Amino acid sequence: MNDEKKTTTIEDTIEQAEQLEAEAQAEPNLGTYTHTFKRPFVYEGRTYEELTFNWEGLSGKDSVAIERELLNRNITTVMAEFTPEYLTAMAARACTYRNDDGFRTVTTDMLYALPLGEFRRICSAARSFLLRAGSR
């Protein structure tokens, strides 16, 4: 077994930073996010293959409503970007999926029922939007 440690050079660090910057520049519009499930997800008899979230469609009123809902559940939001309950409620409100009657079927309970990896990717997209929106 090789116990040699790889030494990171300044060139490696610069290359990594340039790669991250290129990826950030190449990112699609962070105002929307489409999540494609690895396997179709079934919840309450409805099958979901992908969900689209329109973060930019949310308003300050949505943010206040989410915070009030969380307060009613005794959950305090200090930093929305790092509060999983806030991110989940935000995703439920931003989801563009509607049933045939035009009603939302994606709720926080549905999102909590997702496989962990799928749930974390959706929350990460919400967090990324909030972090980017706050840094502009």
mmCIF file of C-alpha atoms in Angstrom:
data_model
loop_
_atom_site.group_PDB
_atom_site.id
_atom_site.type_symbol
_atom_site.label_atom_id
_atom_site.label_comp_id
_atom_site.label_asym_id
_atom_site.label_seq_id
_atom_site.Cartn_x
_atom_site.Cartn_y
_atom_site.Cartn_z
ATOM 1 C CA MET A 1 0.000 0.000 0.000
ATOM 2 C CA ASN A 2 1.312 3.412 -0.929
ATOM 3 C CA ASP A 3 1.467 5.787 2.037
ATOM 4 C CA GLU A 4 2.788 8.753 0.043
ATOM 5 C CA LYS A 5 0.862 11.948 0.557
ATOM 6 C CA LYS A 6 0.059 14.022 -2.488
ATOM 7 C CA THR A 7 1.352 17.536 -2.121
ATOM 8 C CA THR A 8 -0.941 20.234 -3.424
ATOM 9 C CA THR A 9 0.952 22.892 -5.307
ATOM 10 C CA ILE A 10 -0.101 26.468 -5.941
ATOM 11 C CA GLU A 11 -0.630 25.481 -9.573
ATOM 12 C CA ASP A 12 -3.086 22.762 -8.460
ATOM 13 C CA THR A 13 -4.947 25.271 -6.321
ATOM 14 C CA ILE A 14 -5.116 27.825 -9.137
ATOM 15 C CA GLU A 15 -6.309 25.154 -11.556
ATOM 16 C CA GLN A 16 -9.031 24.049 -9.136
ATOM 17 C CA ALA A 17 -10.144 27.652 -8.577
ATOM 18 C CA GLU A 18 -10.274 28.292 -12.323
ATOM 19 C CA GLN A 19 -12.285 25.105 -12.824
ATOM 20 C CA LEU A 20 -14.790 26.094 -10.110
ATOM 21 C CA GLU A 21 -15.099 29.579 -11.611
ATOM 22 C CA ALA A 22 -15.708 28.113 -15.091
ATOM 23 C CA GLU A 23 -18.375 25.788 -13.685
ATOM 24 C CA ALA A 24 -20.066 28.687 -11.893
ATOM 25 C CA GLN A 25 -20.049 30.785 -15.073
ATOM 26 C CA ALA A 26 -21.442 27.861 -17.090
ATOM 27 C CA GLU A 27 -24.253 27.159 -14.624
ATOM 28 C CA PRO A 28 -27.706 27.496 -16.065
ATOM 29 C CA ASN A 29 -30.116 30.075 -14.717
ATOM 30 C CA LEU A 30 -30.281 29.451 -10.981
ATOM 31 C CA GLY A 31 -33.738 31.025 -10.926
ATOM 32 C CA THR A 32 -35.196 27.682 -11.942
ATOM 33 C CA TYR A 33 -34.193 24.119 -11.260
ATOM 34 C CA THR A 34 -35.469 20.934 -12.856
ATOM 35 C CA HIS A 35 -34.899 17.803 -10.825
ATOM 36 C CA THR A 36 -35.007 14.513 -12.701
ATOM 37 C CA PHE A 37 -35.465 11.520 -10.418
ATOM 38 C CA LYS A 38 -33.081 8.576 -10.716
ATOM 39 C CA ARG A 39 -36.156 6.331 -10.499
ATOM 40 C CA PRO A 40 -39.745 7.514 -10.767
ATOM 41 C CA PHE A 41 -41.002 8.524 -7.338
ATOM 42 C CA VAL A 42 -44.489 7.458 -6.281
ATOM 43 C CA TYR A 43 -46.325 9.380 -3.560
ATOM 44 C CA GLU A 44 -49.994 8.977 -2.707
ATOM 45 C CA GLY A 45 -50.639 7.143 -5.968
ATOM 46 C CA ARG A 46 -49.051 9.810 -8.188
ATOM 47 C CA THR A 47 -45.811 9.118 -10.067
ATOM 48 C CA TYR A 48 -43.217 11.858 -10.461
ATOM 49 C CA GLU A 49 -40.355 11.605 -12.938
ATOM 50 C CA GLU A 50 -39.174 15.193 -12.707
ATOM 51 C CA LEU A 51 -40.082 18.384 -10.902
ATOM 52 C CA THR A 52 -39.339 21.975 -11.839
ATOM 53 C CA PHE A 53 -38.866 24.679 -9.235
ATOM 54 C CA ASN A 54 -39.231 28.364 -10.114
ATOM 55 C CA TRP A 55 -37.323 30.086 -7.328
ATOM 56 C CA GLU A 56 -37.674 33.510 -8.958
ATOM 57 C CA GLY A 57 -41.458 33.126 -8.907
ATOM 58 C CA LEU A 58 -41.431 33.385 -5.124
ATOM 59 C CA SER A 59 -42.001 36.720 -3.416
ATOM 60 C CA GLY A 60 -41.280 38.303 -0.075
ATOM 61 C CA LYS A 61 -44.822 37.366 0.895
ATOM 62 C CA ASP A 62 -43.929 33.694 0.309
ATOM 63 C CA SER A 63 -40.863 34.058 2.533
ATOM 64 C CA VAL A 64 -42.882 35.615 5.344
ATOM 65 C CA ALA A 65 -45.567 32.927 5.024
ATOM 66 C CA ILE A 66 -42.913 30.196 5.242
ATOM 67 C CA GLU A 67 -41.381 31.768 8.344
ATOM 68 C CA ARG A 68 -44.793 32.161 10.017
ATOM 69 C CA GLU A 69 -45.642 28.535 9.222
ATOM 70 C CA LEU A 70 -42.369 27.429 10.796
ATOM 71 C CA LEU A 71 -42.916 29.631 13.861
ATOM 72 C CA ASN A 72 -46.334 28.004 14.317
ATOM 73 C CA ARG A 73 -44.456 24.687 14.445
ATOM 74 C CA ASN A 74 -41.949 26.148 16.974
ATOM 75 C CA ILE A 75 -39.130 26.188 14.413
ATOM 76 C CA THR A 76 -37.040 29.352 14.422
ATOM 77 C CA THR A 77 -35.380 30.445 11.201
ATOM 78 C CA VAL A 78 -32.086 32.189 11.882
ATOM 79 C CA MET A 79 -30.631 31.829 8.396
ATOM 80 C CA ALA A 80 -33.091 30.527 5.808
ATOM 81 C CA GLU A 81 -30.252 29.217 3.632
ATOM 82 C CA PHE A 82 -29.275 26.744 6.348
ATOM 83 C CA THR A 83 -32.668 25.779 7.743
ATOM 84 C CA PRO A 84 -33.826 22.527 6.117
ATOM 85 C CA GLU A 85 -37.458 23.138 7.027
ATOM 86 C CA TYR A 86 -37.347 26.552 5.341
ATOM 87 C CA LEU A 87 -35.687 25.129 2.217
ATOM 88 C CA THR A 88 -38.289 22.349 2.033
ATOM 89 C CA ALA A 89 -41.223 24.752 2.387
ATOM 90 C CA MET A 90 -39.607 27.040 -0.172
ATOM 91 C CA ALA A 91 -39.269 24.143 -2.621
ATOM 92 C CA ALA A 92 -42.891 23.115 -2.125
ATOM 93 C CA ARG A 93 -44.036 26.661 -2.916
ATOM 94 C CA ALA A 94 -41.671 27.028 -5.894
ATOM 95 C CA CYS A 95 -42.619 23.724 -7.507
ATOM 96 C CA THR A 96 -44.465 24.308 -10.761
ATOM 97 C CA TYR A 97 -46.073 20.844 -10.881
ATOM 98 C CA ARG A 98 -49.867 20.897 -10.804
ATOM 99 C CA ASN A 99 -52.386 18.078 -11.105
ATOM 100 C CA ASP A 100 -54.990 17.919 -13.873
ATOM 101 C CA ASP A 101 -57.239 20.255 -11.865
ATOM 102 C CA GLY A 102 -54.462 22.843 -11.517
ATOM 103 C CA PHE A 103 -53.785 22.215 -7.821
ATOM 104 C CA ARG A 104 -50.398 21.761 -6.178
ATOM 105 C CA THR A 105 -49.631 18.195 -5.226
ATOM 106 C CA VAL A 106 -46.055 18.758 -4.121
ATOM 107 C CA THR A 107 -46.100 19.510 -0.408
ATOM 108 C CA THR A 108 -43.474 19.567 2.302
ATOM 109 C CA ASP A 109 -44.687 16.119 3.402
ATOM 110 C CA MET A 110 -44.164 14.792 -0.125
ATOM 111 C CA LEU A 111 -40.659 16.272 -0.247
ATOM 112 C CA TYR A 112 -39.827 14.780 3.176
ATOM 113 C CA ALA A 113 -40.824 11.364 1.785
ATOM 114 C CA LEU A 114 -38.229 11.558 -1.017
ATOM 115 C CA PRO A 115 -35.123 9.374 -0.927
ATOM 116 C CA LEU A 116 -32.382 11.225 0.937
ATOM 117 C CA GLY A 117 -30.190 11.958 -2.094
ATOM 118 C CA GLU A 118 -33.090 13.363 -4.108
ATOM 119 C CA PHE A 119 -34.245 15.472 -1.139
ATOM 120 C CA ARG A 120 -30.747 16.864 -0.537
ATOM 121 C CA ARG A 121 -30.265 17.839 -4.199
ATOM 122 C CA ILE A 122 -33.527 19.799 -4.203
ATOM 123 C CA CYS A 123 -32.640 21.544 -0.920
ATOM 124 C CA SER A 124 -29.164 22.270 -2.264
ATOM 125 C CA ALA A 125 -30.658 23.950 -5.349
ATOM 126 C CA ALA A 126 -32.867 26.097 -3.097
ATOM 127 C CA ARG A 127 -29.864 26.976 -0.914
ATOM 128 C CA SER A 128 -27.768 27.872 -3.967
ATOM 129 C CA PHE A 129 -30.473 30.219 -5.201
ATOM 130 C CA LEU A 130 -30.748 31.949 -1.818
ATOM 131 C CA LEU A 131 -26.973 32.288 -1.471
ATOM 132 C CA ARG A 132 -26.617 33.685 -4.992
ATOM 133 C CA ALA A 133 -29.580 36.043 -4.562
ATOM 134 C CA GLY A 134 -28.065 37.391 -1.341
ATOM 135 C CA SER A 135 -24.659 38.013 -2.888
ATOM 136 C CA ARG A 136 -25.828 40.090 -5.833
#
